[in-house]
Coordinates of N, CA and C in Angstrom, one line a residue:
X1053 N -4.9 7.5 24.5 CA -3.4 7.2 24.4 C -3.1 6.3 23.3
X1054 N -3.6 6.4 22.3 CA -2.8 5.8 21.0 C -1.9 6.0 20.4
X1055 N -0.8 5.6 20.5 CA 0.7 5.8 19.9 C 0.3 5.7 18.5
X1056 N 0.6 7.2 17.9 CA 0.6 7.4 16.2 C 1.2 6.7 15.4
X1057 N 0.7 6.4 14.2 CA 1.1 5.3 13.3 C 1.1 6.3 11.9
X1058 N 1.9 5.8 11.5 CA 2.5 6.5 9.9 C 2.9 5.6 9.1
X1059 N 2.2 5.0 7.4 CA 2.4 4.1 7.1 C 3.0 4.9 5.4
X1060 N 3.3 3.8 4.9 CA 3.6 4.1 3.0 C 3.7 3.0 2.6
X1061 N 2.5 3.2 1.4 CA 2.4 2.1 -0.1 C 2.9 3.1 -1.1
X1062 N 3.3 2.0 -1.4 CA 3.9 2.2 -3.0 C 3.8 1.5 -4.3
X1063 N 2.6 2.1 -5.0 CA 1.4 1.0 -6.0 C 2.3 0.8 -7.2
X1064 N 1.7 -0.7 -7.6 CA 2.2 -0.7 -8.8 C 3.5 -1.7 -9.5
X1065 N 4.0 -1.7 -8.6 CA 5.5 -2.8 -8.8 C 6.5 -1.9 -9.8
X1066 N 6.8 -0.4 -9.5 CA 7.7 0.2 -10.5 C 9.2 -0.3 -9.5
X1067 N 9.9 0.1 -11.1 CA 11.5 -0.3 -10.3 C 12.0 0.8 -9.2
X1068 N 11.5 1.5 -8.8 CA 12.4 2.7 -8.6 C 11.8 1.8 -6.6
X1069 N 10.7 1.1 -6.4 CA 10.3 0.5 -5.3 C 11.3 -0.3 -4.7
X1070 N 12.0 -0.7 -5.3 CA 13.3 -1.5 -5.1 C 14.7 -1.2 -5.3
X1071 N 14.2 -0.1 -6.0 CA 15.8 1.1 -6.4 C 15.9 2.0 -4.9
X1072 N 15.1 2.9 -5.4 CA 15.3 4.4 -4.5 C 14.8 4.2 -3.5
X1073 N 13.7 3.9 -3.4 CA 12.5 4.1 -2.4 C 13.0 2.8 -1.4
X1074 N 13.7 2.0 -1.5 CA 14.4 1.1 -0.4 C 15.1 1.6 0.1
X1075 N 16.1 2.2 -0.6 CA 17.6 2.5 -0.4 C 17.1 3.6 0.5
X1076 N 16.3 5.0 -0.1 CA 15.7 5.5 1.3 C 15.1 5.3 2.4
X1077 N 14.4 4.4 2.4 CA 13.4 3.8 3.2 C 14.8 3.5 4.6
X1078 N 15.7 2.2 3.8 CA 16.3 1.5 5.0 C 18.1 2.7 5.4
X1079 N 17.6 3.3 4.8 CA 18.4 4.7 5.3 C 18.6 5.0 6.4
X1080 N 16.9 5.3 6.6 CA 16.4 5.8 7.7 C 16.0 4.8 9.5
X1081 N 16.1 3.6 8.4 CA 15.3 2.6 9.2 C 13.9 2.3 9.1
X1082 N 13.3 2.6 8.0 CA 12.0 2.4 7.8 C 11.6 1.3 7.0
X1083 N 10.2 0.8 7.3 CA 9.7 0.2 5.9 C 8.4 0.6 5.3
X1084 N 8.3 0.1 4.2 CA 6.8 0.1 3.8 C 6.3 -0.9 2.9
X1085 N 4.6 -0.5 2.9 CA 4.0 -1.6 1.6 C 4.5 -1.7 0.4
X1086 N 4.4 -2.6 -0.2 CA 4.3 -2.7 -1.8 C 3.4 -3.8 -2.3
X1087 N 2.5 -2.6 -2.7 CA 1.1 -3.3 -3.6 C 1.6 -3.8 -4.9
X1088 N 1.7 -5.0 -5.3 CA 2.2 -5.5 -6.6 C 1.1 -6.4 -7.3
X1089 N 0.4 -5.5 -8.6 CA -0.1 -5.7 -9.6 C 0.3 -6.9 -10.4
X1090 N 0.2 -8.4 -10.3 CA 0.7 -9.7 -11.0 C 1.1 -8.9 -12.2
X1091 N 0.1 -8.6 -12.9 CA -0.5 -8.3 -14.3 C 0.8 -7.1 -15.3
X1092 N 1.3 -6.2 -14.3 CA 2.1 -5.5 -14.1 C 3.7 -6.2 -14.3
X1093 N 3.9 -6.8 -13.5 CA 5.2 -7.8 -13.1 C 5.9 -7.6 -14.9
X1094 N 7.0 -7.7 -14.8 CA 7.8 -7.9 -16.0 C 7.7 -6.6 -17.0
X1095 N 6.7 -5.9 -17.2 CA 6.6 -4.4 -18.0 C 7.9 -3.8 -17.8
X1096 N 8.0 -2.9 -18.8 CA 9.2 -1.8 -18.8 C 9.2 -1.2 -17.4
X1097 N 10.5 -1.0 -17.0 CA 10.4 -0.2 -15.5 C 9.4 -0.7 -14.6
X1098 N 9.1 -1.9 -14.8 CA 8.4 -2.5 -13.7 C 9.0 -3.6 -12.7
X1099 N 9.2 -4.3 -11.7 CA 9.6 -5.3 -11.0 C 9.2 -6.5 -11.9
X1100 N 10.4 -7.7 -11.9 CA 9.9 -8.7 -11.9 C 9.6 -9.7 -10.7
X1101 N 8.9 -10.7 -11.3 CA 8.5 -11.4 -9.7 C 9.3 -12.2 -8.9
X1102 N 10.5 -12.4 -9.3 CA 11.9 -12.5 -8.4 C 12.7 -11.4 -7.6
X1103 N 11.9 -10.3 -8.1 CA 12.7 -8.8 -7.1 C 11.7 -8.9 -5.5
X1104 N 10.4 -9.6 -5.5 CA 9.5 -9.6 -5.2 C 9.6 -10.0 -3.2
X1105 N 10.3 -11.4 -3.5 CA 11.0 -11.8 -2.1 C 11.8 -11.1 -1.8
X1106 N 12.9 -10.5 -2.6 CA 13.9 -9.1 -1.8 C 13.2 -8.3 -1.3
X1107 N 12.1 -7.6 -1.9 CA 11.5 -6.8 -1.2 C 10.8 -7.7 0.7
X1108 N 10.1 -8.6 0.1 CA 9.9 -9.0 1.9 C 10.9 -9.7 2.4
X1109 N 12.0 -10.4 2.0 CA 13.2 -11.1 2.8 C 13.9 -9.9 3.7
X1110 N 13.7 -8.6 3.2 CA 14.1 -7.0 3.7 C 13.3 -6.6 4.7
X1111 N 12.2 -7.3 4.9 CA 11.2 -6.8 6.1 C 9.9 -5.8 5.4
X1112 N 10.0 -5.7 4.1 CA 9.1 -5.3 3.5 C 8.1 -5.3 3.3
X1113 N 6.5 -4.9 3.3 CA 5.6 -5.9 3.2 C 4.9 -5.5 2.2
X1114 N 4.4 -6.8 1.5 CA 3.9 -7.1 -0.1 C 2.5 -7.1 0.2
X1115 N 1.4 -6.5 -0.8 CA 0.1 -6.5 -0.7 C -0.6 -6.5 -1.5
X1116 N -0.9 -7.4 -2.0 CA -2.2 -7.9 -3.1 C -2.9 -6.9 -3.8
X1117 N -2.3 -6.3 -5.0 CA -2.7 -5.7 -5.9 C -3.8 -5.9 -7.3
X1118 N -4.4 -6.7 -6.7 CA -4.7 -7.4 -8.4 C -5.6 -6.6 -8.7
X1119 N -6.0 -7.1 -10.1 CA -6.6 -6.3 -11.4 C -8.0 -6.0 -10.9
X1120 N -9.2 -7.0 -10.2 CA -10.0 -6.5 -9.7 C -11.0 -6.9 -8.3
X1121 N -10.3 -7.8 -8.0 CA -10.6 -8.2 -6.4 C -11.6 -9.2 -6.3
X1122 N -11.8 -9.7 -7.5 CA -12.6 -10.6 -7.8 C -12.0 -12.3 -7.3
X1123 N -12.7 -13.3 -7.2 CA -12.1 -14.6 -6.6 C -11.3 -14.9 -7.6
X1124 N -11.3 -14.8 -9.0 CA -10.0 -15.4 -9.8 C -9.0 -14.9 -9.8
X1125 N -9.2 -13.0 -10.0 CA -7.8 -12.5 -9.7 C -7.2 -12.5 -8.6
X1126 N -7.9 -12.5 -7.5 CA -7.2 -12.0 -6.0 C -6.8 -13.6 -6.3
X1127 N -7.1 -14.9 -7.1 CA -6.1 -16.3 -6.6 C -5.3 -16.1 -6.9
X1128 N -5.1 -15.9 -8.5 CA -3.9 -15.2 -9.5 C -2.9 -14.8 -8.6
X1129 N -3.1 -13.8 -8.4 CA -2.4 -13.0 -7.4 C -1.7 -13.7 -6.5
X1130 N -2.6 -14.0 -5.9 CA -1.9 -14.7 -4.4 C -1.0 -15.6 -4.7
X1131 N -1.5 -16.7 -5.8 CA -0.6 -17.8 -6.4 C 0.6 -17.5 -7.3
X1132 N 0.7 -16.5 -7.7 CA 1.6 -16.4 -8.1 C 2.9 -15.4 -7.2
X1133 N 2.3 -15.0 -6.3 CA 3.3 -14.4 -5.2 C 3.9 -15.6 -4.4
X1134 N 2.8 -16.2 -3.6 CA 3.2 -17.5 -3.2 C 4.2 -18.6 -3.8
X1135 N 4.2 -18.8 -5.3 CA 5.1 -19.2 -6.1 C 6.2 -19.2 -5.8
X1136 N 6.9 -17.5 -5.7 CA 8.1 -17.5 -5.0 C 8.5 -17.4 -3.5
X1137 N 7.7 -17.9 -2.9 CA 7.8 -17.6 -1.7 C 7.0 -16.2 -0.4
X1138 N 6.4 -15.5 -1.3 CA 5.9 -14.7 -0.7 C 4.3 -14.6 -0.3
X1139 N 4.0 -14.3 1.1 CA 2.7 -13.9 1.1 C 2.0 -12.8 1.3
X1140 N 1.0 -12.4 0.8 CA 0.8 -10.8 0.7 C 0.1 -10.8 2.1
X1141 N 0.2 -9.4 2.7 CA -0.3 -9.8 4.1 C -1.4 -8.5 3.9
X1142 N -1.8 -7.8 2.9 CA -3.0 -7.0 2.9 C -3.4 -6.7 1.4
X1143 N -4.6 -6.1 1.1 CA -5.0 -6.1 -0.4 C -4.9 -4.3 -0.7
X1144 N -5.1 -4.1 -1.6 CA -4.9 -2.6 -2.3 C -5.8 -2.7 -3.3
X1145 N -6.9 -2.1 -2.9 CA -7.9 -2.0 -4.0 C -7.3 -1.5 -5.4
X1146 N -7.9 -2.0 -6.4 CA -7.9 -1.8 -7.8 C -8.8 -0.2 -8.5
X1147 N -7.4 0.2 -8.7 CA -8.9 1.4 -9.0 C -9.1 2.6 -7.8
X1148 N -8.5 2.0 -7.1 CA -8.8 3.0 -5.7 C -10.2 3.0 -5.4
X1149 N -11.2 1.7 -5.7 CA -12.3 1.4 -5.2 C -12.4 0.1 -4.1
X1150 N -13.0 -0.1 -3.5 CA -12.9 -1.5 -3.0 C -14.8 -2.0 -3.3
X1151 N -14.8 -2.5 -4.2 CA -16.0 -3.0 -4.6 C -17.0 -3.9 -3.6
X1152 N -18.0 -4.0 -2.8 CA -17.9 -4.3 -2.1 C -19.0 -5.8 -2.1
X1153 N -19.1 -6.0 -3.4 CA -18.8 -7.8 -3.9 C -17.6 -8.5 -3.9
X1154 N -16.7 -8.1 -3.9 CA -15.8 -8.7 -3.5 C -14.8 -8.6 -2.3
X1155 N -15.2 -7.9 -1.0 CA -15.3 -8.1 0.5 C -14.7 -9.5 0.7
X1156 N -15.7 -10.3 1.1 CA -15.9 -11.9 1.2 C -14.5 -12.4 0.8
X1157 N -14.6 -12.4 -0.6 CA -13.0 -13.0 -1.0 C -11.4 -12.4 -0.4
X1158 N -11.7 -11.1 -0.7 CA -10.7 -10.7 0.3 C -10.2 -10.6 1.5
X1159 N -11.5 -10.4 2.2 CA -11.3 -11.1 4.0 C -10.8 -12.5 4.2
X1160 N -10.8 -13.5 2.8 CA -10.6 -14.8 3.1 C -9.1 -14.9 3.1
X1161 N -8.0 -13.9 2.6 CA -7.1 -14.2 2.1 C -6.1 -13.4 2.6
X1162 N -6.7 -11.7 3.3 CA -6.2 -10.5 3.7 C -6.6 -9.9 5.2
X1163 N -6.0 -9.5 6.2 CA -7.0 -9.2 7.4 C -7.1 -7.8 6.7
X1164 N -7.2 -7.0 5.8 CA -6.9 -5.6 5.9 C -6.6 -5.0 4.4
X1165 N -7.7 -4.4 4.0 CA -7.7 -3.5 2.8 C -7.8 -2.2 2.3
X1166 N -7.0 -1.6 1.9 CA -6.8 -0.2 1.4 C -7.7 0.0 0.0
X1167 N -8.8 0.7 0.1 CA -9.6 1.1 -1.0 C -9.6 2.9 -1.3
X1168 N -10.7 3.3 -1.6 CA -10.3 4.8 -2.3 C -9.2 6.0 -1.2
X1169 N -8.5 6.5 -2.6 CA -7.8 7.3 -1.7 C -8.7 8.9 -0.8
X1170 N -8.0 9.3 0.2 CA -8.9 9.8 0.9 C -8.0 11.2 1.1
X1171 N -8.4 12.3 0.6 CA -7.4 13.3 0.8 C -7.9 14.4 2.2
X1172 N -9.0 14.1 3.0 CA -9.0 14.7 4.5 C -8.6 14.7 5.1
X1173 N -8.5 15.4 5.9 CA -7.4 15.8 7.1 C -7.1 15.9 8.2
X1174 N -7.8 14.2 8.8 CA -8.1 13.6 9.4 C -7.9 12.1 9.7
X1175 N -7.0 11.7 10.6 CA -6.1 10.0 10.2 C -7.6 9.2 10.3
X1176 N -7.1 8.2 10.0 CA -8.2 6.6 10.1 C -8.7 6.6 11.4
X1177 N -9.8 6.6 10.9 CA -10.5 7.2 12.7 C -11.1 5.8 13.4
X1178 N -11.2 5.1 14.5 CA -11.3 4.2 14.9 C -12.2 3.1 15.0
X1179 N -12.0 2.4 14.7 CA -13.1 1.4 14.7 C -13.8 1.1 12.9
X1180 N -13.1 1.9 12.2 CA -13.1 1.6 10.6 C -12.7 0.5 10.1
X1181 N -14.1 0.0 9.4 CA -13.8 -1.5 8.9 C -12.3 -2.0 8.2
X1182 N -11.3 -2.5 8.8 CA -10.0 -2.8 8.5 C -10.2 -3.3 6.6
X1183 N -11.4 -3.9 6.2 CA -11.4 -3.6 4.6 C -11.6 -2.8 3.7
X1184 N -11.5 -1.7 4.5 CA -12.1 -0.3 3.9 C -11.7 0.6 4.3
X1185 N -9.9 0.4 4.3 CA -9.5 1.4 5.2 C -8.9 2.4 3.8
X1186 N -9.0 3.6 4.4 CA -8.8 5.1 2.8 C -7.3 5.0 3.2
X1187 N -6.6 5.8 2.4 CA -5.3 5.9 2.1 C -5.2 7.4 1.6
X1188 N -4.0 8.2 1.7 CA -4.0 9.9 1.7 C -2.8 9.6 0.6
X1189 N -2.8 10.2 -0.3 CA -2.3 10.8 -1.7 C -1.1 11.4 -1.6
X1190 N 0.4 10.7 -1.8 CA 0.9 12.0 -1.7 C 0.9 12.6 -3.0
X1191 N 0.5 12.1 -4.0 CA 0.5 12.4 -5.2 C -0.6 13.9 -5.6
X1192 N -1.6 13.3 -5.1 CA -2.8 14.4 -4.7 C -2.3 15.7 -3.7
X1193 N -2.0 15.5 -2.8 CA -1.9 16.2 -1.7 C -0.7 17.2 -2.2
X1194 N -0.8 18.6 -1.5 CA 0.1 19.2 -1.6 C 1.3 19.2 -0.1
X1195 N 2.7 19.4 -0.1 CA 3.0 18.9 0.3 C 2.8 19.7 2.1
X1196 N 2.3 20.8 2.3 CA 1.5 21.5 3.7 C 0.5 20.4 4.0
X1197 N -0.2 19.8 3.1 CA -1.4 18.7 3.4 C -0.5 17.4 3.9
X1198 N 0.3 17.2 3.6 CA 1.3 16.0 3.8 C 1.5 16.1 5.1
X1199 N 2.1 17.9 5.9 CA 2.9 17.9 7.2 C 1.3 17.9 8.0
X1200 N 0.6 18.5 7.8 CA -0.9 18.7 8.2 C -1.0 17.5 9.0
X1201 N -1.6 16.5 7.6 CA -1.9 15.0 8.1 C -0.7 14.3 9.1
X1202 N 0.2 14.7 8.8 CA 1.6 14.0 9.9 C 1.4 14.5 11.5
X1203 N 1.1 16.0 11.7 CA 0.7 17.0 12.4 C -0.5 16.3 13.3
X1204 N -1.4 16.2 12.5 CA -2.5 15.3 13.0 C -2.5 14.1 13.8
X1205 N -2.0 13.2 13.2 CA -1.5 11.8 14.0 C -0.8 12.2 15.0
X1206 N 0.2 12.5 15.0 CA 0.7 12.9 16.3 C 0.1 13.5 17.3
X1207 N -0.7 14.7 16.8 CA -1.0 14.8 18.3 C -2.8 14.3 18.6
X1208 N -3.4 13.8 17.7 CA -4.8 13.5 18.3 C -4.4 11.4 17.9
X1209 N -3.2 11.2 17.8 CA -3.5 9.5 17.6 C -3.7 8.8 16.2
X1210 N -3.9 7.9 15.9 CA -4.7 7.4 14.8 C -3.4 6.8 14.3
X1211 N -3.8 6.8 12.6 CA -3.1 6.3 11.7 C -3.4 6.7 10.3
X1212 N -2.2 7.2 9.5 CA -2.4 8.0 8.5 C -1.3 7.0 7.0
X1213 N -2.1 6.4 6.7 CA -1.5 5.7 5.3 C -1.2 6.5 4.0
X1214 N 0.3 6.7 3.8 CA 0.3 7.6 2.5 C 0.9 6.7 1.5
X1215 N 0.3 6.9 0.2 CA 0.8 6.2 -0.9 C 0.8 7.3 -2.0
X1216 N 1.8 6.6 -2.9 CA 2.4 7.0 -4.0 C 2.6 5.9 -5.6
X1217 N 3.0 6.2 -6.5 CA 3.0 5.2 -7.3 C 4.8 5.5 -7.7
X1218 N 5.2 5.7 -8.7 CA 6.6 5.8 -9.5 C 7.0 7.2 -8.7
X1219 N 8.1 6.9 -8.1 CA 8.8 8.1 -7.9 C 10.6 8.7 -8.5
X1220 N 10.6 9.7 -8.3 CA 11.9 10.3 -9.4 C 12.8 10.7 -8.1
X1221 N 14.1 10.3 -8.5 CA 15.2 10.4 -7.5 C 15.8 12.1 -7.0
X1222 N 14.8 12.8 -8.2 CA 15.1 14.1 -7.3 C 14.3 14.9 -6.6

């Protein structure tokens, strides 16, 4: 009897995370992740690190994107989110790898990590190391594989994390 869970990251720090994809999101009454790349911050069509607390003052939750999960970047990271007030409350592998030299550091700072994406069809099956947990594509996936995976959770349980990076408002 596990009540199904349905999550969404949204990598990257593009604007449209704070444009569209909120304005949908809190539409509906939803939220989701946002993995925010420091390194990223300020680029064309990217968020700056002031849009950063609107996102979590909204109930949003921010999650440690850095460059490579290493103990300087994942501080980087942290410290400069922290800066404005925010704390990331999970990591988002780099690369869609989660290297597993840098575990250690990330357990120190994250209960909970998203590493390679995982396009089976099949939710997060139980008892999976919370630092290694896969994430499903909607980018990859076609969108039958989308209802599939939703299909799934619901009726056998679990939890099915979908992420995406820049999305277009039509």
């Amino acid at each position: 009897n596990i009540k199904p869970k349905i999550s969404f990251i949204f990598d990257d720090a593009w604007d449209s995370t704070l444009g569209d994809v909120k304005t949908l999101f809190d539409a509906r009454g939803y939220k989701f992740a946002a993995a925010i790349p420091s390194g990223s911050l300020g680029n064309p069509n990217r968020l700056t690190i002031n849009d950063i607390p609107k996102l979590q003052q909204s109930g949003f939750e921010v999650l440690n994107h850095n460059v490579t999960g290493d103990v300087a970047n994942n501080a980087t990271c942290n410290s400069l989110l922290n800066g404005v007030g925010v704390q990331p409350v999970g990591f988002q592998a780099p690369s869609s790898v989660m290297t597993d030299e840098y575990l250690s550091e990330v357990s120190r700072t994250c209960p909970f990590a998203f590493t390679q994406a995982s396009n089976q069809s099949n939710p997060i099956p139980r008892n999976t190391d919370p630092l290694k947990l896969f994430r499903f594509s909607t980018e990859a996936a076609t969108v039958q594989e989308c209802i599939d995976m939703v299909d799934t959770v619901i009726i056998e349980g679990g939890t099915a994390v979908f992420y995406a990076h820049d999305i277009v408002t039509s």
